[in-house]
Short mmCIF file of C-alpha atoms and ligand atoms in Angstrom, two decimals:
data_model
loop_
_atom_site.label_atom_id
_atom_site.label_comp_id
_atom_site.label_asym_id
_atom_site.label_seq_id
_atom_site.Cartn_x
_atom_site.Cartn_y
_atom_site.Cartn_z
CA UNK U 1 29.76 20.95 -23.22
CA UNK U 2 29.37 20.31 -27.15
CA UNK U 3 27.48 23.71 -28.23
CA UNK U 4 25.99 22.00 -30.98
CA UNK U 5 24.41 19.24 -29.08
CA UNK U 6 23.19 21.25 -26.22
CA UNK U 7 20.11 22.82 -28.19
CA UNK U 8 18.93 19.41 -29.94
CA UNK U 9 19.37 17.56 -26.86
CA UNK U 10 17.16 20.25 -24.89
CA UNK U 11 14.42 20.19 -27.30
CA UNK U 12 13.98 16.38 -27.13
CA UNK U 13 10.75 15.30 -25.08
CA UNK U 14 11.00 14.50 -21.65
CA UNK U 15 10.65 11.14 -20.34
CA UNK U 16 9.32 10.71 -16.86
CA UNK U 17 11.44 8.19 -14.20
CA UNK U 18 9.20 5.04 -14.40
CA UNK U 19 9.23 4.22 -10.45
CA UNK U 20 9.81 0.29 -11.00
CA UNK U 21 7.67 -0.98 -7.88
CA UNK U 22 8.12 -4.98 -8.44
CA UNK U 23 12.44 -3.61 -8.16
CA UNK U 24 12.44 -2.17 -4.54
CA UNK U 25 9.70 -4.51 -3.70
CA UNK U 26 11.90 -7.21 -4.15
CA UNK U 27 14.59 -5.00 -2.48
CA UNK U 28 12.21 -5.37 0.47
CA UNK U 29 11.96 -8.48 0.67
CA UNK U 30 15.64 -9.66 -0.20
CA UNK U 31 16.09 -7.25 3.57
CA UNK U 32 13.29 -8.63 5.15
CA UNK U 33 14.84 -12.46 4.51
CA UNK U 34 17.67 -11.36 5.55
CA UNK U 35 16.79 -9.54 8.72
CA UNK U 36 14.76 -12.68 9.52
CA UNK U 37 17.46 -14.85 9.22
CA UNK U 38 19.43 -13.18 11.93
CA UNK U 39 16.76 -12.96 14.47
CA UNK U 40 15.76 -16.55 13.70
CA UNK U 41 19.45 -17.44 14.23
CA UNK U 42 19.19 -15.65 17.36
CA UNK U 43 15.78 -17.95 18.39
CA UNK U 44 13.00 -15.82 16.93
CA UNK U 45 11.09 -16.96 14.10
CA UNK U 46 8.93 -14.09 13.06
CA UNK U 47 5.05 -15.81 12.51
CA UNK U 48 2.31 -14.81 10.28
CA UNK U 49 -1.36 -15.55 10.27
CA UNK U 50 -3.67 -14.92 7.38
CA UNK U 51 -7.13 -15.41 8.21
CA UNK U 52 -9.99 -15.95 5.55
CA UNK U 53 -13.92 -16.19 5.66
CA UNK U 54 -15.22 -17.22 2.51
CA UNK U 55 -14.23 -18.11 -0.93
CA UNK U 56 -13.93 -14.84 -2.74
CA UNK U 57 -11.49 -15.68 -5.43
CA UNK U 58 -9.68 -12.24 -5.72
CA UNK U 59 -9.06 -12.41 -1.28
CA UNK U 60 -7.80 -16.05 -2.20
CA UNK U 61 -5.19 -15.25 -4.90
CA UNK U 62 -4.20 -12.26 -1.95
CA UNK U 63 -4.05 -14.61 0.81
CA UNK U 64 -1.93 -17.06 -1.32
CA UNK U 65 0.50 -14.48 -1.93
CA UNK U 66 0.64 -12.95 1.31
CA UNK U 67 1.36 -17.19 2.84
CA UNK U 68 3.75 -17.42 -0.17
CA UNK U 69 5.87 -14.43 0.46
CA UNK U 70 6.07 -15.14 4.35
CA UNK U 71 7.53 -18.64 3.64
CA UNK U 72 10.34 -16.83 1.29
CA UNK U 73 11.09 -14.20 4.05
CA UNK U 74 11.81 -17.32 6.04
CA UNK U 75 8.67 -16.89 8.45
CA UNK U 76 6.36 -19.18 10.19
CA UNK U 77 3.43 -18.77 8.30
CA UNK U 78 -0.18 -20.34 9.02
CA UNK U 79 -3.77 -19.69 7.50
CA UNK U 80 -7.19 -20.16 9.04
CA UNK U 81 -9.41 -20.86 6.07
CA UNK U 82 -13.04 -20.30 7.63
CA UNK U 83 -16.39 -21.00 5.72
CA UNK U 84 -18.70 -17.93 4.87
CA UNK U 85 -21.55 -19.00 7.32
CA UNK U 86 -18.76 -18.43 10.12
CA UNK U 87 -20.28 -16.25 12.93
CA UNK U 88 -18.58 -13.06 14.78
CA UNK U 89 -18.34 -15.20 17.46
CA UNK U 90 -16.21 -17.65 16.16
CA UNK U 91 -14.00 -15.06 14.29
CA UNK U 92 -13.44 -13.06 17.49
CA UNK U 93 -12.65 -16.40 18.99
CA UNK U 94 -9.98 -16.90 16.72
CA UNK U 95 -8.60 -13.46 16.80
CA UNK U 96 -8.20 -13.91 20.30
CA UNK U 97 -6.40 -17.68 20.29
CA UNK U 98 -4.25 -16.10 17.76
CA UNK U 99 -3.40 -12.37 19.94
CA UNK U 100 -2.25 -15.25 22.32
CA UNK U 101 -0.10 -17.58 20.59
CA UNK U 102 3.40 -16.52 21.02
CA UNK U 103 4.71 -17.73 18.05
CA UNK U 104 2.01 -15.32 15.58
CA UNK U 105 3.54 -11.90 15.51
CA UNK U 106 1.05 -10.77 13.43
CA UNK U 107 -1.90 -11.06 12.44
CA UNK U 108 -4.07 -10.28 9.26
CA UNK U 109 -7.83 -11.01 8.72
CA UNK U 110 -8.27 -10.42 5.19
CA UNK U 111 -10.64 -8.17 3.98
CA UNK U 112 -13.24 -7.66 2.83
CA UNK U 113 -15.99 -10.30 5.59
CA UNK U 114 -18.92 -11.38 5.14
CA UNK U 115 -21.98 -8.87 5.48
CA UNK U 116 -23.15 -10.98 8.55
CA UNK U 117 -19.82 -10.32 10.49
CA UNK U 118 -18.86 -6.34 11.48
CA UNK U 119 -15.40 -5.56 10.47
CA UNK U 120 -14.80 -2.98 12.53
CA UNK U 121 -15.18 -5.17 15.98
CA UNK U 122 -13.21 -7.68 14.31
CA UNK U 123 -10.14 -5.69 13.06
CA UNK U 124 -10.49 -3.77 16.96
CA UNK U 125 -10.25 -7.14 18.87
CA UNK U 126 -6.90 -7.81 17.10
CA UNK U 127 -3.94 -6.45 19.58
CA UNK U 128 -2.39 -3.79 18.08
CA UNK U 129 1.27 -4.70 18.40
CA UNK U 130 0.44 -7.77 15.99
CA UNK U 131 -2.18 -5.47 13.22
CA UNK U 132 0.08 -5.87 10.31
CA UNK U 133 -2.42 -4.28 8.50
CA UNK U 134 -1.65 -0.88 10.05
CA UNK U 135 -5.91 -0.79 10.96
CA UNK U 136 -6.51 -1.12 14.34
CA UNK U 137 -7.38 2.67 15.91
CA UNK U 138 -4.57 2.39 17.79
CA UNK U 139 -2.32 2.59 15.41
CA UNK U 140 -4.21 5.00 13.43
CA UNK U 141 -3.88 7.32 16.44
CA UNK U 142 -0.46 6.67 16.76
CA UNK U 143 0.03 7.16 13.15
CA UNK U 144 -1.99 10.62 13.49
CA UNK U 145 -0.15 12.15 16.60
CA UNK U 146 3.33 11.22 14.30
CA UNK U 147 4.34 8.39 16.17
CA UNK U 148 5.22 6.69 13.75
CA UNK U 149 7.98 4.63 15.39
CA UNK U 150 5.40 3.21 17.64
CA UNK U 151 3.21 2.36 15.22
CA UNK U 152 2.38 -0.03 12.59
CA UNK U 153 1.52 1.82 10.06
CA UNK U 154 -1.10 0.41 6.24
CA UNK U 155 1.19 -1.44 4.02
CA UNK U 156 0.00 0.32 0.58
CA UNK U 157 0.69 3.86 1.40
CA UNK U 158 3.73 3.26 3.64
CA UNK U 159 4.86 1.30 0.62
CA UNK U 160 3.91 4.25 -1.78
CA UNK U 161 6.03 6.46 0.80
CA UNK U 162 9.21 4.61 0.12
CA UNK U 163 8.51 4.90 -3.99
CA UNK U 164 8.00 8.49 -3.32
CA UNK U 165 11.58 8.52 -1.20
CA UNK U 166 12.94 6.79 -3.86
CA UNK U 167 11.83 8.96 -6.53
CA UNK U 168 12.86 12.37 -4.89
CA UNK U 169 16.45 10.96 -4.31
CA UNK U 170 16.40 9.83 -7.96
CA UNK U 171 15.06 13.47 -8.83
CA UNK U 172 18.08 15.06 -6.26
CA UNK U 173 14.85 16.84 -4.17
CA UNK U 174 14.19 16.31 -0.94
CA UNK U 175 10.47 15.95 0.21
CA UNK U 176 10.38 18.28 2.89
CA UNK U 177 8.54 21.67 2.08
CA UNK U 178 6.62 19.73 -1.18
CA UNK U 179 3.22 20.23 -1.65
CA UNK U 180 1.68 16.70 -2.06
CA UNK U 181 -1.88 16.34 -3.03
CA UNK U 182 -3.67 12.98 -2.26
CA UNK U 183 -6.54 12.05 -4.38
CA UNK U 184 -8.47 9.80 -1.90
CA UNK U 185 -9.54 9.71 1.79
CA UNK U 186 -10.09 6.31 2.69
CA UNK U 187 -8.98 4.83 5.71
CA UNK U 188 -7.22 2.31 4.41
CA UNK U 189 -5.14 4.53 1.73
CA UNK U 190 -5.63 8.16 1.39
CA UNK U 191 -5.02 9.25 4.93
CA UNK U 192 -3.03 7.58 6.33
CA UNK U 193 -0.54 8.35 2.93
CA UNK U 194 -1.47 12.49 4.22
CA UNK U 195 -0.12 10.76 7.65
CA UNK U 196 3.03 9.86 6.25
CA UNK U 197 3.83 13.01 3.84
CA UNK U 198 2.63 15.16 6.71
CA UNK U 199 5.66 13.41 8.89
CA UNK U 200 8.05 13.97 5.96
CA UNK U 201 7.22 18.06 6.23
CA UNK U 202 5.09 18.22 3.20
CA UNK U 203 2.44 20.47 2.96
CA UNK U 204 -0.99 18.24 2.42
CA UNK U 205 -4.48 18.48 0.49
CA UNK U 206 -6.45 15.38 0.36
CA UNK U 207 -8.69 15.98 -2.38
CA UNK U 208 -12.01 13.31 -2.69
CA UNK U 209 -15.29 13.32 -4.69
CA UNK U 210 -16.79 16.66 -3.43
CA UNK U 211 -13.29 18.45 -4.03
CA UNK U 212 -13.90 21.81 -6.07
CA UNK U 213 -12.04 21.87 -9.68
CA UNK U 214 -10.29 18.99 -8.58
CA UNK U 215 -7.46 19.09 -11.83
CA UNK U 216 -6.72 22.46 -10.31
CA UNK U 217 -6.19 21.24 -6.69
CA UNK U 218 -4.27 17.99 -8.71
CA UNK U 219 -2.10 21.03 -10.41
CA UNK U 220 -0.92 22.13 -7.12
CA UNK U 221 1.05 18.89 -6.38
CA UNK U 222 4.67 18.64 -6.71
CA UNK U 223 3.67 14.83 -5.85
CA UNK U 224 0.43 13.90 -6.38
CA UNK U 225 -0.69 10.62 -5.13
CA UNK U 226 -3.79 8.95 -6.92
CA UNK U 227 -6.16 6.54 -5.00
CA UNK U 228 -9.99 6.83 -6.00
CA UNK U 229 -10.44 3.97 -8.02
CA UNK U 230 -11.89 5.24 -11.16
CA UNK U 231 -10.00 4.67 -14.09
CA UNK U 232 -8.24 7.10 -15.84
CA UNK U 233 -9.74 9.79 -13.87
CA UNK U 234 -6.63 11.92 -13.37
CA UNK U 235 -5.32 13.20 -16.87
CA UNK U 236 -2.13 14.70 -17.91
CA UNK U 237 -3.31 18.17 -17.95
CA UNK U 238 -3.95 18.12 -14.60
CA UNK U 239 0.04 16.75 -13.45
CA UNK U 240 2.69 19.72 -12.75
CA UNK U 241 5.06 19.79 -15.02
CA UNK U 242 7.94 17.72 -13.23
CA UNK U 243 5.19 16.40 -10.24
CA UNK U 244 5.97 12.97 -9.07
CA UNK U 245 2.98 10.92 -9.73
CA UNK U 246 1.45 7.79 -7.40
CA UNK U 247 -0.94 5.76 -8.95
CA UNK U 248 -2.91 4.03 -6.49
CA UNK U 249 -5.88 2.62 -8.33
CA UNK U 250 -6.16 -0.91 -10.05
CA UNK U 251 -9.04 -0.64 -12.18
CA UNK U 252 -10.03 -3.61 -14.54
CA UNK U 253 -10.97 -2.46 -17.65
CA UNK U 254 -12.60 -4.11 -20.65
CA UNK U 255 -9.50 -4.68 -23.62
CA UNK U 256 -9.91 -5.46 -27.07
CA UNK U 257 -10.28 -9.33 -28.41
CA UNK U 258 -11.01 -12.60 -26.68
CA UNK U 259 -8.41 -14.50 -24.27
CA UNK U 260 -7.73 -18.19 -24.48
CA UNK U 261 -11.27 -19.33 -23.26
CA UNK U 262 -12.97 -17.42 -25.50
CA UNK U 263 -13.80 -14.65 -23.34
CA UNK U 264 -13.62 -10.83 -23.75
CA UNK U 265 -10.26 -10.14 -22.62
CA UNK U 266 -9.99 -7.35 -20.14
CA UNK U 267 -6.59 -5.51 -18.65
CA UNK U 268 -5.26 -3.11 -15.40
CA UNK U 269 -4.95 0.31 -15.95
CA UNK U 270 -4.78 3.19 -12.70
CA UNK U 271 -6.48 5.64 -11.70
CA UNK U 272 -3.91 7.79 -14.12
CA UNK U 273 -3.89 8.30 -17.64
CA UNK U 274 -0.45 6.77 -17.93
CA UNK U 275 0.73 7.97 -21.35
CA UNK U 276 -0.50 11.53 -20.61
CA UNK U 277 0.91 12.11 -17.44
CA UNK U 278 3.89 10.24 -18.19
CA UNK U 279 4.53 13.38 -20.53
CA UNK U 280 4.87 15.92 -17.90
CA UNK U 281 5.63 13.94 -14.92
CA UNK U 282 9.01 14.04 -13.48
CA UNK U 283 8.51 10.53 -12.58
CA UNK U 284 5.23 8.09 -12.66
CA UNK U 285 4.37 4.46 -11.31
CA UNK U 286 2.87 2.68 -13.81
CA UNK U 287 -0.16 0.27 -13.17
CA UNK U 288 0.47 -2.94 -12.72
CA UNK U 289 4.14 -2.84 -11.15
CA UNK U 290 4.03 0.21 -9.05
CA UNK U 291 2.75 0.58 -5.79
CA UNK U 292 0.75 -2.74 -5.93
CA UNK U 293 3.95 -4.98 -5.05
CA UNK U 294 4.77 -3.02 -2.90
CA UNK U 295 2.03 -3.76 -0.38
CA UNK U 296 2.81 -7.24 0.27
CA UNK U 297 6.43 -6.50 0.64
CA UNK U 298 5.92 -4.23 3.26
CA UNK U 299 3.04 -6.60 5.16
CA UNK U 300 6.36 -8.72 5.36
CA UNK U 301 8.15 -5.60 6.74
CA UNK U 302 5.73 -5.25 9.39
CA UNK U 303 5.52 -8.66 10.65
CA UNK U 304 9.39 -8.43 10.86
CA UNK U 305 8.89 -5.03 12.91
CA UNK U 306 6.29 -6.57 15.14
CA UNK U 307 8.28 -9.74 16.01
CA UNK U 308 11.06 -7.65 16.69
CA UNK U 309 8.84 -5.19 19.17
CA UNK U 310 7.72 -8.49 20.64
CA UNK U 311 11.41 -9.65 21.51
CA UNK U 312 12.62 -6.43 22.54
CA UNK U 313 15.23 -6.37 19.61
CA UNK U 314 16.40 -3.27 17.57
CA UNK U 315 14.10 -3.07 14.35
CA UNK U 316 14.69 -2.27 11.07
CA UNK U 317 13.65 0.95 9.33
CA UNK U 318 12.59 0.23 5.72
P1 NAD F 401 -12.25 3.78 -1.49
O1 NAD F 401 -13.36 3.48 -2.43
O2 NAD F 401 -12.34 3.38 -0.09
O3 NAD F 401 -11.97 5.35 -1.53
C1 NAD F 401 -11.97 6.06 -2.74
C2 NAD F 401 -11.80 7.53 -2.45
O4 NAD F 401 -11.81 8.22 -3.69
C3 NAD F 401 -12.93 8.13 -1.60
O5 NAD F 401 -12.34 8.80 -0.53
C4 NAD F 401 -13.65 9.10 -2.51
O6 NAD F 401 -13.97 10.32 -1.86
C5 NAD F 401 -12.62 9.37 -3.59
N1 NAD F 401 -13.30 9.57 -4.88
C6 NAD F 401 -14.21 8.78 -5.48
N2 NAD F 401 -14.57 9.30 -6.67
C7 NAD F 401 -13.87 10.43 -6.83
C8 NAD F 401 -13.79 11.41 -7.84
N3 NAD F 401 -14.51 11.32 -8.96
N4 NAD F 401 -12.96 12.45 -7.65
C9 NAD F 401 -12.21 12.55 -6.54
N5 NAD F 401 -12.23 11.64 -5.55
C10 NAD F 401 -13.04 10.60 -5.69
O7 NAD F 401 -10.94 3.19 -2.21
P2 NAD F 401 -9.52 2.74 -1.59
O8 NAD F 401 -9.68 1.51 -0.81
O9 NAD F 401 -8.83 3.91 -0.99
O10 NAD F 401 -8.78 2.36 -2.95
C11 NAD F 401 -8.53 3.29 -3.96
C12 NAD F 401 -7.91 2.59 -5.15
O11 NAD F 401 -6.67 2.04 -4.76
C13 NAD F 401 -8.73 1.41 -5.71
O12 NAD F 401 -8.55 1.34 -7.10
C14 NAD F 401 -8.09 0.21 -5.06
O13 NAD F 401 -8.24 -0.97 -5.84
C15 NAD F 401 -6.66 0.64 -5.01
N6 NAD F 401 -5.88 -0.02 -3.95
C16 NAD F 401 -4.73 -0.62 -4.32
C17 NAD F 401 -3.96 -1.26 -3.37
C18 NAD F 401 -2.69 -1.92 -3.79
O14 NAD F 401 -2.15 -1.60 -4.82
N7 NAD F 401 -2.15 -2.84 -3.08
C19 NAD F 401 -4.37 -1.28 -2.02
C20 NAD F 401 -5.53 -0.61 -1.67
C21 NAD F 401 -6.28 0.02 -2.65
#
């Protein structure tokens, strides 16, 4: 080692790994295309249905992406576009025509419904070996007695799970014996995420809005995990020095100026304080281009899994 460039070199600041989400998203999908291709080649065509009540734009910009992404994994993809005065009835009846078409592997009703129509029964009467969306209480259950082979398990935190594999093996650690704290327990993200670092030997807090000094608790975390969405809320005083840091949250914020039609612009920022945090993390996702891509890619992963379950054909592990 150069004696004289040791000491400079050390006082430098460090720069946290920026986890590149859209990257092994992509990965993802390049596998899932290519996984498809076999088992199409071997007369399986893995199918996806997207079903949507109602013209919410934001659900129609997800739905487009989830059809687009299934046709370039190679899939059979179809959508049900339903009005908003659609009953339960007619919802369940589609669920049900879809659990028993043989070419739909799985199948996701995209949230959130209409008022008039209870979720819950709806996302219940889906079988569980096509919820893609890792929802049903059968998989949750799976998911909570560590079955995770069996199950299908929510696309956002089990894609948040790989970033966090990635990260470690990019940091040399290994996640087992970490202490991971999860800001968030909603169904949908914060525990089943405490699912998944629980089944990777991590020792778990989940942390929510009655939490005690949360930045303490947040101090704790040798990978803290961020899903609340308020923005901002987690600041760089409260990330270990060297924690690895999941941003969860997409919060749009108000940004300075006008866009092109004259109105105030406005821009994505996470439930981190990026810049902050970025300064003691030992590696960060940023907002956009962290764990959001990675969602859809692993939707794709799970329709690949369920078709594969369906056919009785060894599955991939992502
Ligand atoms: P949610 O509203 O269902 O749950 C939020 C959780 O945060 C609750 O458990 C609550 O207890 C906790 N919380 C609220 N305020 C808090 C505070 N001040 N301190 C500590 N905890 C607090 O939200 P969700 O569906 O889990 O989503 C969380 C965030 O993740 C949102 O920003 C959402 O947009 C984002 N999200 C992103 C993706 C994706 O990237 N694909 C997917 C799902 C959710």
């Amino acid at each position: 080692m150069n004696p004289v460039s040791a000491p400079s070199l050390t006082a430098l600041p460090k720069a946290a790994l920026v986890i590149d989400g859209k990257a092994a998203s992509k990965g993802i999908i390049v596998r899932v295309a290519e996984e498809a291709r076999a088992l199409i080649a071997s007369g399986v065509k893995p199918g996806l249905a997207v079903v949507l009540v109602g013209e919410d734009p934001a659900s129609q910009v997800y739905v487009g992406a989830k059809g687009r992404a299934a046709v370039d994994c190679g899939f059979y993809s179809v959508q049900h576009d339903l009005s908003r005065d659609t009953s339960e009835a007619e919802l369940l009846a589609l669920v049900h025509r879809l659990n028993a078409d043989p070419a739909v592997h799985g199948i996701l009703v995209q949230l959130p419904l209409p008022k008039a129509i209870n979720s819950a029964r709806i996302l219940e009467a889906i079988a569980p070996h096509k919820d893609v969306d890792g929802f049903h209480p059968i998989n949750v259950g799976l998911a909570s007695i560590g079955e995770m082979k069996r199950a299908l398990l929510p696309c956002t935190p089990s894609g948040a799970m790989i970033l966090i594999e990635q990260a470690c093996a990019a940091l040399g650690q290994t996640l087992s014996g970490k202490e991971a704290v999860i800001i968030g327990r909603s169904n949908i993200v914060g525990k089943p995420m405490a699912q998944l670092l629980l089944a990777q030997n991590c020792t778990v807090t989940i942390a929510h809005s009655r939490t005690r000094d949360l930045p303490s608790v947040a101090r704790r975390a040798d990978i803290l995990v961020a899903a609340v969405g308020q923005p901002e809320l987690v600041r760089g005083d409260w990330i270990a020095e060297g924690a690895i840091v999941i941003d969860v949250g997409v919060n749009r914020i108000a940004a300075e100026g006008l866009n092109a039609a004259g109105k105030p612009k406005t821009r994505l920022v996470g439930d981190v304080a990026y810049a902050e945090a970025s300064a003691r993390a030992g590696a960060i996702t940023p907002v956009p281009g962290g764990v959001g891509p990675m969602t859809i890619a692993m939707l794709m992963a799970n329709t690949l899994i369920a078709a594969c379950r369906a056919n009785g054909r060894a599955e991939p592990k992502f």
